[in-house]
Amino acid sequence: MRTEVAIIGAGPAGLMLSLLLRREGISSVVLESRSRAYVEQRVRAGLLEHWARELLIEIGAGERLQREGMVHDGIKLSSDGRLHHIDFRQLVGRIVTIYDQKEVVKDLIALSLSQGGEILFEAEATGLEGIESDRPVVHFQHGGEARTITCDFVAGCDGFHGIARPSIPDGVLTVYDRGYPFGWLGILSESPPPADELIYAYHERGFALFSMRSPTLSRLYLQCAPDEDAERWSDSQVFDELEARLGGSCALARGKVLQKSVTPMRSVVVEPMQHGRLFLAGDSAHIQPPTGAKGMNLAFADVVYLSRALTAHYRQNRDDALAGYSRTCLDRVWKAQRFSWFMTQLLHRFPDETAFDRRRQQADIGYVAGSVAAATALAENYSGLPLA
């Protein structure tokens, strides 16, 4: 096979990149190791920043989003049994939207296929060669056969455990890695959420997040040990702990628990995000704690920058944007890491913290809740910094 851009991975990053390139008349082929059914049911959090929502609408993938997405004007902080509203719309004129990532993926796949896009499902990329040349080759298995794609560029949108990043020679990348001494025990419950917006709760027993998938489905999280056994918690124990950490700031409905799992917390950034004709995007280049709700949004930002750079290459014979791709992305990535760390340290209990640390955290929350300047900074970062 021959194409201009070979894209590894049919997650939000790879699918969005393919659509953005198609708008510019640039050909691409997307390789996805899993089946379409698997990809469209893969459970991930789904919060869209203001600009990401507008992008989906602009490219024609926003019909269901506008009908079914849950628009939020802000978030609520819970501390000492009180709720503090951070109003994004009032502070910065922006919103966020709850819309499950698998629904985003469904919409992007449907749009791509309707436009004649080429997505090969159950096509596992097995190796890259020639990424330092002007004709890289992607090897993959599809339909029981070994096949290849020759291309001009490769976009590695295949996640943290994909083959793209390990294909870069040793010594090229610097990996910045930070683990956290806790994880999140998460449940999906058949119950209405306790509020019309997300609640981020600070409590002496640990952090809790009260989110939603729909008006009748709640996604609820508890801070726990990173190696916690989810099955050790009965459904009633989970709800008891959620109620305790909510601190009486509002009522919590109980319902049938449909899913239960533990997610460890981790931050990773690789620099640079490119080598030769291989460009990394999304989780293949960076992971951040979900406290800041940045994962899918950063992936979209990466491929917007990459699509602009590839358009300049093909349409204007300019390669300065390609050369600067990593620098442009990393400026945003590190700001997102900073904000994710800010939200994480603001709300979580750390094993070695002292009474002084707890009082400082309470003062931090009080400052954010009571200061227009501090609340504006939170709103600006949470709802999405403007694209460069």
Short mmCIF file of C-alpha atoms in Angstrom, two decimals:
data_model
loop_
_atom_site.label_atom_id
_atom_site.label_comp_id
_atom_site.label_asym_id
_atom_site.label_seq_id
_atom_site.Cartn_x
_atom_site.Cartn_y
_atom_site.Cartn_z
CA MET A 1 0.00 0.00 0.00
CA ARG A 2 1.03 3.60 -0.53
CA THR A 3 -0.26 6.70 1.23
CA GLU A 4 1.03 10.09 2.27
CA VAL A 5 0.51 9.66 6.04
CA ALA A 6 0.29 6.30 7.82
CA ILE A 7 -1.56 6.63 11.12
CA ILE A 8 -1.13 3.95 13.78
CA GLY A 9 -4.11 3.81 16.14
CA ALA A 10 -7.83 4.53 15.72
CA GLY A 11 -8.37 6.35 18.97
CA PRO A 12 -9.46 9.99 19.14
CA ALA A 13 -6.02 11.27 18.01
CA GLY A 14 -5.61 9.02 14.98
CA LEU A 15 -9.19 9.40 13.79
CA MET A 16 -9.17 13.17 14.19
CA LEU A 17 -5.85 13.47 12.35
CA SER A 18 -7.17 11.43 9.44
CA LEU A 19 -10.23 13.68 9.12
CA LEU A 20 -8.23 16.90 9.37
CA LEU A 21 -5.83 15.68 6.68
CA ARG A 22 -8.67 14.60 4.41
CA ARG A 23 -10.09 18.14 4.55
CA GLU A 24 -6.77 19.33 3.11
CA GLY A 25 -6.66 16.66 0.40
CA ILE A 26 -3.86 14.70 2.13
CA SER A 27 -4.23 10.92 1.96
CA SER A 28 -3.90 8.66 5.00
CA VAL A 29 -4.49 5.10 6.14
CA VAL A 30 -5.37 4.33 9.77
CA LEU A 31 -4.20 1.00 11.24
CA GLU A 32 -6.01 -0.27 14.33
CA SER A 33 -5.05 -3.54 16.02
CA ARG A 34 -8.49 -4.06 17.58
CA SER A 35 -11.90 -4.65 15.99
CA ARG A 36 -14.27 -1.79 15.29
CA ALA A 37 -16.68 -3.14 17.92
CA TYR A 38 -13.93 -3.19 20.55
CA VAL A 39 -12.75 0.33 19.77
CA GLU A 40 -16.28 1.72 19.86
CA GLN A 41 -16.92 0.20 23.30
CA ARG A 42 -13.55 0.98 24.91
CA VAL A 43 -14.38 2.78 28.17
CA ARG A 44 -12.56 6.05 28.75
CA ALA A 45 -13.45 9.30 30.48
CA GLY A 46 -15.05 11.88 28.25
CA LEU A 47 -14.77 15.57 29.04
CA LEU A 48 -14.36 17.99 26.13
CA GLU A 49 -12.81 21.40 26.54
CA HIS A 50 -14.64 24.29 24.91
CA TRP A 51 -12.41 24.45 21.81
CA ALA A 52 -12.45 20.62 21.37
CA ARG A 53 -16.25 20.64 21.31
CA GLU A 54 -16.19 23.40 18.69
CA LEU A 55 -13.66 21.43 16.61
CA LEU A 56 -15.88 18.33 16.52
CA ILE A 57 -18.84 20.45 15.41
CA GLU A 58 -16.73 22.24 12.78
CA ILE A 59 -15.55 19.02 11.09
CA GLY A 60 -19.08 17.58 11.01
CA ALA A 61 -18.82 15.12 13.92
CA GLY A 62 -20.91 17.10 16.38
CA GLU A 63 -24.54 16.20 15.65
CA ARG A 64 -24.95 13.67 18.49
CA LEU A 65 -22.59 15.67 20.69
CA GLN A 66 -24.86 18.70 20.51
CA ARG A 67 -27.93 16.56 21.15
CA GLU A 68 -26.63 14.23 23.87
CA GLY A 69 -23.58 15.93 25.39
CA MET A 70 -24.03 17.33 28.90
CA VAL A 71 -22.96 20.98 28.88
CA HIS A 72 -21.47 22.23 32.15
CA ASP A 73 -20.90 25.87 33.03
CA GLY A 74 -18.25 24.92 35.59
CA ILE A 75 -17.35 22.54 38.41
CA LYS A 76 -17.97 22.38 42.15
CA LEU A 77 -15.36 22.02 44.90
CA SER A 78 -16.45 20.29 48.11
CA SER A 79 -14.65 20.96 51.38
CA ASP A 80 -15.80 20.98 55.00
CA GLY A 81 -19.30 20.00 53.92
CA ARG A 82 -19.68 23.05 51.66
CA LEU A 83 -19.92 23.32 47.87
CA HIS A 84 -18.05 26.09 46.06
CA HIS A 85 -19.08 26.76 42.44
CA ILE A 86 -16.39 27.72 39.90
CA ASP A 87 -18.41 29.26 37.06
CA PHE A 88 -16.42 28.94 33.83
CA ARG A 89 -19.00 30.68 31.68
CA GLN A 90 -19.08 33.73 33.92
CA LEU A 91 -15.32 33.83 34.54
CA VAL A 92 -13.91 33.10 31.07
CA GLY A 93 -16.93 32.74 28.77
CA ARG A 94 -16.36 29.03 28.13
CA ILE A 95 -18.01 25.69 28.91
CA VAL A 96 -17.02 22.02 29.09
CA THR A 97 -19.06 19.07 27.83
CA ILE A 98 -19.43 15.57 29.26
CA TYR A 99 -19.55 13.19 26.30
CA ASP A 100 -18.16 9.67 26.62
CA GLN A 101 -14.95 9.11 24.69
CA LYS A 102 -16.35 5.98 23.07
CA GLU A 103 -19.17 8.10 21.67
CA VAL A 104 -16.60 10.53 20.26
CA VAL A 105 -14.83 7.57 18.63
CA LYS A 106 -18.08 6.25 17.16
CA ASP A 107 -18.83 9.66 15.66
CA LEU A 108 -15.33 10.04 14.20
CA ILE A 109 -15.35 6.55 12.69
CA ALA A 110 -18.78 7.05 11.14
CA LEU A 111 -17.79 10.40 9.67
CA SER A 112 -14.49 9.09 8.32
CA LEU A 113 -16.06 6.06 6.62
CA SER A 114 -18.86 8.19 5.17
CA GLN A 115 -16.20 10.36 3.52
CA GLY A 116 -14.31 7.39 2.09
CA GLY A 117 -11.59 7.34 4.75
CA GLU A 118 -9.50 4.20 5.00
CA ILE A 119 -9.46 2.55 8.44
CA LEU A 120 -8.13 -0.99 8.69
CA PHE A 121 -9.43 -2.67 11.83
CA GLU A 122 -7.72 -5.77 13.26
CA ALA A 123 -4.58 -4.56 11.51
CA GLU A 124 -1.70 -4.79 13.97
CA ALA A 125 1.37 -2.69 13.24
CA THR A 126 4.40 -4.90 13.85
CA GLY A 127 7.33 -2.69 12.92
CA LEU A 128 8.61 0.54 11.41
CA GLU A 129 11.60 1.04 9.20
CA GLY A 130 13.12 3.97 7.38
CA ILE A 131 11.72 6.65 9.68
CA GLU A 132 14.92 8.65 9.15
CA SER A 133 14.44 8.47 5.36
CA ASP A 134 11.87 10.17 3.14
CA ARG A 135 10.02 6.86 2.56
CA PRO A 136 9.15 5.19 5.89
CA VAL A 137 7.55 1.75 5.80
CA VAL A 138 5.00 0.39 8.28
CA HIS A 139 4.76 -3.40 8.58
CA PHE A 140 1.47 -4.84 9.78
CA GLN A 141 -0.64 -8.00 9.96
CA HIS A 142 -4.13 -7.92 8.48
CA GLY A 143 -6.44 -10.79 7.55
CA GLY A 144 -3.73 -13.30 8.41
CA GLU A 145 -1.27 -11.75 5.97
CA ALA A 146 1.88 -9.70 6.43
CA ARG A 147 1.53 -6.37 4.62
CA THR A 148 3.31 -3.01 4.34
CA ILE A 149 2.46 0.64 3.86
CA THR A 150 4.99 2.95 2.25
CA CYS A 151 4.39 6.57 3.18
CA ASP A 152 5.90 10.03 3.57
CA PHE A 153 5.19 10.34 7.29
CA VAL A 154 4.09 8.14 10.20
CA ALA A 155 1.83 9.37 13.01
CA GLY A 156 2.15 7.30 16.17
CA CYS A 157 -1.29 7.60 17.80
CA ASP A 158 -1.18 4.09 19.27
CA GLY A 159 -1.11 4.86 22.99
CA PHE A 160 1.38 4.30 25.74
CA HIS A 161 1.91 0.60 24.94
CA GLY A 162 2.03 0.90 21.14
CA ILE A 163 4.99 0.30 18.84
CA ALA A 164 5.54 3.89 17.67
CA ARG A 165 7.51 5.31 20.59
CA PRO A 166 9.72 2.17 21.07
CA SER A 167 10.61 2.44 17.35
CA ILE A 168 12.64 5.59 18.07
CA PRO A 169 16.31 4.66 18.59
CA ASP A 170 17.72 4.49 22.11
CA GLY A 171 19.18 7.71 23.39
CA VAL A 172 16.96 9.99 21.32
CA LEU A 173 14.13 10.46 23.81
CA THR A 174 14.17 11.86 27.32
CA VAL A 175 11.38 10.38 29.43
CA TYR A 176 10.01 12.36 32.35
CA ASP A 177 8.10 10.01 34.62
CA ARG A 178 6.35 10.57 37.93
CA GLY A 179 4.32 8.03 39.86
CA TYR A 180 1.77 8.85 42.55
CA PRO A 181 1.21 7.02 45.84
CA PHE A 182 -2.48 6.52 45.14
CA GLY A 183 -5.01 5.48 42.52
CA TRP A 184 -8.73 5.91 41.90
CA LEU A 185 -11.33 3.28 42.69
CA GLY A 186 -14.05 4.00 40.15
CA ILE A 187 -17.60 2.73 39.76
CA LEU A 188 -20.33 3.23 37.17
CA SER A 189 -23.68 3.34 38.92
CA GLU A 190 -27.28 3.28 37.70
CA SER A 191 -28.16 6.37 39.71
CA PRO A 192 -28.60 10.08 39.06
CA PRO A 193 -25.48 12.16 39.78
CA PRO A 194 -25.57 14.16 43.03
CA ALA A 195 -25.26 17.50 41.23
CA ASP A 196 -25.66 19.02 37.76
CA GLU A 197 -21.88 19.48 37.50
CA LEU A 198 -18.77 17.55 38.54
CA ILE A 199 -17.93 17.69 42.25
CA TYR A 200 -14.25 17.54 43.25
CA ALA A 201 -14.20 16.69 46.97
CA TYR A 202 -11.38 17.20 49.45
CA HIS A 203 -11.80 15.20 52.67
CA GLU A 204 -9.54 14.03 55.48
CA ARG A 205 -10.26 10.44 54.37
CA GLY A 206 -9.09 11.21 50.81
CA PHE A 207 -10.21 12.66 47.50
CA ALA A 208 -13.48 11.80 45.76
CA LEU A 209 -14.89 12.78 42.37
CA PHE A 210 -18.60 12.78 41.56
CA SER A 211 -19.07 12.71 37.79
CA MET A 212 -21.65 11.38 35.35
CA ARG A 213 -22.21 9.68 32.02
CA SER A 214 -25.84 10.72 31.65
CA PRO A 215 -28.69 12.05 33.82
CA THR A 216 -29.23 8.47 35.05
CA LEU A 217 -25.64 7.12 35.10
CA SER A 218 -23.06 8.29 37.64
CA ARG A 219 -19.29 7.82 37.39
CA LEU A 220 -17.89 8.01 40.92
CA TYR A 221 -14.29 7.79 42.17
CA LEU A 222 -12.48 7.35 45.48
CA GLN A 223 -8.81 7.91 46.20
CA CYS A 224 -7.28 4.57 47.16
CA ALA A 225 -3.96 2.71 47.19
CA PRO A 226 -2.47 2.30 43.67
CA ASP A 227 -2.55 -1.51 44.06
CA GLU A 228 -6.02 -1.61 45.66
CA ASP A 229 -8.11 -4.71 44.93
CA ALA A 230 -11.42 -3.36 43.63
CA GLU A 231 -13.22 -6.58 44.53
CA ARG A 232 -12.34 -6.07 48.19
CA TRP A 233 -14.91 -3.27 48.23
CA SER A 234 -18.56 -4.22 48.38
CA ASP A 235 -21.00 -1.90 46.61
CA SER A 236 -22.39 -0.67 49.93
CA GLN A 237 -18.87 0.06 51.25
CA VAL A 238 -18.11 2.16 48.18
CA PHE A 239 -21.28 4.22 48.60
CA ASP A 240 -20.68 4.58 52.35
CA GLU A 241 -17.21 5.98 51.66
CA LEU A 242 -18.46 8.26 48.89
CA GLU A 243 -21.08 9.69 51.24
CA ALA A 244 -18.49 10.24 53.95
CA ARG A 245 -16.15 12.11 51.60
CA LEU A 246 -18.99 14.20 50.20
CA GLY A 247 -19.30 15.47 53.76
CA GLY A 248 -23.02 16.17 53.62
CA SER A 249 -22.61 18.93 51.02
CA CYS A 250 -25.38 17.28 48.95
CA ALA A 251 -27.36 14.03 48.73
CA LEU A 252 -25.94 10.95 47.00
CA ALA A 253 -28.33 8.46 45.39
CA ARG A 254 -27.39 4.77 45.41
CA GLY A 255 -27.91 2.46 42.47
CA LYS A 256 -26.83 -0.77 40.83
CA VAL A 257 -23.04 -0.86 40.28
CA LEU A 258 -22.32 -1.78 36.64
CA GLN A 259 -18.51 -1.47 36.66
CA LYS A 260 -15.79 -1.33 39.28
CA SER A 261 -12.04 -0.85 38.69
CA VAL A 262 -8.87 0.79 40.00
CA THR A 263 -6.80 3.25 37.97
CA PRO A 264 -3.24 4.04 39.15
CA MET A 265 -2.08 7.66 38.78
CA ARG A 266 0.96 8.50 36.65
CA SER A 267 2.54 11.39 34.75
CA VAL A 268 4.80 10.77 31.73
CA VAL A 269 6.17 13.12 29.08
CA VAL A 270 8.63 12.17 26.34
CA GLU A 271 10.80 14.73 24.59
CA PRO A 272 11.02 15.23 21.69
CA MET A 273 7.71 14.02 20.28
CA GLN A 274 9.24 13.35 16.86
CA HIS A 275 12.16 11.63 15.21
CA GLY A 276 12.80 11.72 11.48
CA ARG A 277 9.47 11.18 9.76
CA LEU A 278 7.77 9.70 12.85
CA PHE A 279 5.55 11.97 14.95
CA LEU A 280 4.00 10.96 18.29
CA ALA A 281 0.59 12.19 19.42
CA GLY A 282 -1.66 11.58 22.41
CA ASP A 283 -0.88 8.91 24.98
CA SER A 284 2.13 7.66 23.02
CA ALA A 285 3.88 10.88 24.07
CA HIS A 286 2.29 11.91 27.36
CA ILE A 287 0.15 10.61 30.22
CA GLN A 288 -1.29 12.83 32.93
CA PRO A 289 -3.46 12.28 36.01
CA PRO A 290 -7.15 12.44 35.15
CA THR A 291 -7.71 15.11 37.82
CA GLY A 292 -7.27 17.84 35.20
CA ALA A 293 -9.40 16.12 32.50
CA LYS A 294 -6.76 16.68 29.81
CA GLY A 295 -6.17 13.31 28.09
CA MET A 296 -8.43 13.42 25.01
CA ASN A 297 -8.12 17.19 24.72
CA LEU A 298 -4.31 17.08 24.58
CA ALA A 299 -4.51 14.32 21.96
CA PHE A 300 -6.75 16.50 19.80
CA ALA A 301 -4.40 19.48 20.22
CA ASP A 302 -1.40 17.37 19.14
CA VAL A 303 -3.03 16.32 15.88
CA VAL A 304 -4.36 19.80 15.13
CA TYR A 305 -0.75 21.02 15.28
CA LEU A 306 0.44 18.03 13.24
CA SER A 307 -2.23 18.48 10.57
CA ARG A 308 -1.29 22.16 10.23
CA ALA A 309 2.38 21.23 9.87
CA LEU A 310 1.68 18.54 7.26
CA THR A 311 -0.59 20.91 5.34
CA ALA A 312 2.23 23.48 5.23
CA HIS A 313 4.57 20.75 3.93
CA TYR A 314 2.28 19.58 1.13
CA ARG A 315 0.60 22.85 0.18
CA GLN A 316 3.30 25.46 0.80
CA ASN A 317 6.51 23.40 0.60
CA ARG A 318 7.33 24.60 4.14
CA ASP A 319 8.81 22.32 6.82
CA ASP A 320 9.34 24.80 9.65
CA ALA A 321 6.10 23.75 11.38
CA LEU A 322 7.09 20.08 11.12
CA ALA A 323 10.49 20.87 12.60
CA GLY A 324 8.81 22.77 15.42
CA TYR A 325 6.00 20.25 16.05
CA SER A 326 7.47 18.87 19.25
CA ARG A 327 8.25 22.29 20.70
CA THR A 328 4.74 23.55 19.93
CA CYS A 329 3.03 20.50 21.45
CA LEU A 330 5.24 20.31 24.53
CA ASP A 331 4.52 23.90 25.47
CA ARG A 332 0.87 22.92 25.84
CA VAL A 333 1.62 19.48 27.29
CA TRP A 334 3.68 20.87 30.16
CA LYS A 335 1.04 23.48 30.96
CA ALA A 336 -1.50 20.64 31.12
CA GLN A 337 0.83 18.64 33.35
CA ARG A 338 1.21 21.66 35.61
CA PHE A 339 -2.55 22.07 35.90
CA SER A 340 -3.13 18.34 36.44
CA TRP A 341 -0.53 18.39 39.22
CA PHE A 342 -2.13 21.50 40.73
CA MET A 343 -5.55 19.80 40.88
CA THR A 344 -4.02 16.55 42.16
CA GLN A 345 -2.04 18.10 45.02
CA LEU A 346 -4.89 20.46 45.86
CA LEU A 347 -7.38 17.66 46.52
CA HIS A 348 -5.58 14.40 47.39
CA ARG A 349 -4.17 13.12 50.67
CA PHE A 350 -0.48 12.17 50.46
CA PRO A 351 0.94 9.44 52.73
CA ASP A 352 3.70 11.62 54.19
CA GLU A 353 1.66 14.78 54.66
CA THR A 354 1.50 16.53 58.02
CA ALA A 355 -1.18 18.52 59.81
CA PHE A 356 0.50 21.61 58.34
CA ASP A 357 -0.01 20.21 54.81
CA ARG A 358 -3.69 19.53 55.44
CA ARG A 359 -4.29 23.04 56.74
CA ARG A 360 -2.44 24.47 53.73
CA GLN A 361 -4.65 22.44 51.35
CA GLN A 362 -7.76 23.75 53.06
CA ALA A 363 -6.42 27.28 52.70
CA ASP A 364 -5.69 26.62 49.00
CA ILE A 365 -9.27 25.48 48.40
CA GLY A 366 -10.61 28.45 50.31
CA TYR A 367 -8.45 30.79 48.24
CA VAL A 368 -9.62 29.32 44.93
CA ALA A 369 -13.24 29.46 46.08
CA GLY A 370 -12.99 33.02 47.37
CA SER A 371 -10.68 34.73 44.89
CA VAL A 372 -11.91 35.79 41.45
CA ALA A 373 -8.32 35.75 40.18
CA ALA A 374 -7.63 32.22 41.44
CA ALA A 375 -10.98 30.90 40.22
CA THR A 376 -10.38 32.51 36.82
CA ALA A 377 -7.00 30.77 36.49
CA LEU A 378 -8.63 27.42 37.30
CA ALA A 379 -11.50 28.07 34.87
CA GLU A 380 -9.12 29.12 32.08
CA ASN A 381 -7.00 25.97 32.40
CA TYR A 382 -9.85 23.51 32.98
CA SER A 383 -12.01 24.74 30.08
CA GLY A 384 -9.02 24.71 27.75
CA LEU A 385 -6.21 27.09 26.89
CA PRO A 386 -6.42 28.53 23.36
CA LEU A 387 -4.48 26.71 20.66
CA ALA A 388 -1.19 28.33 19.64
#
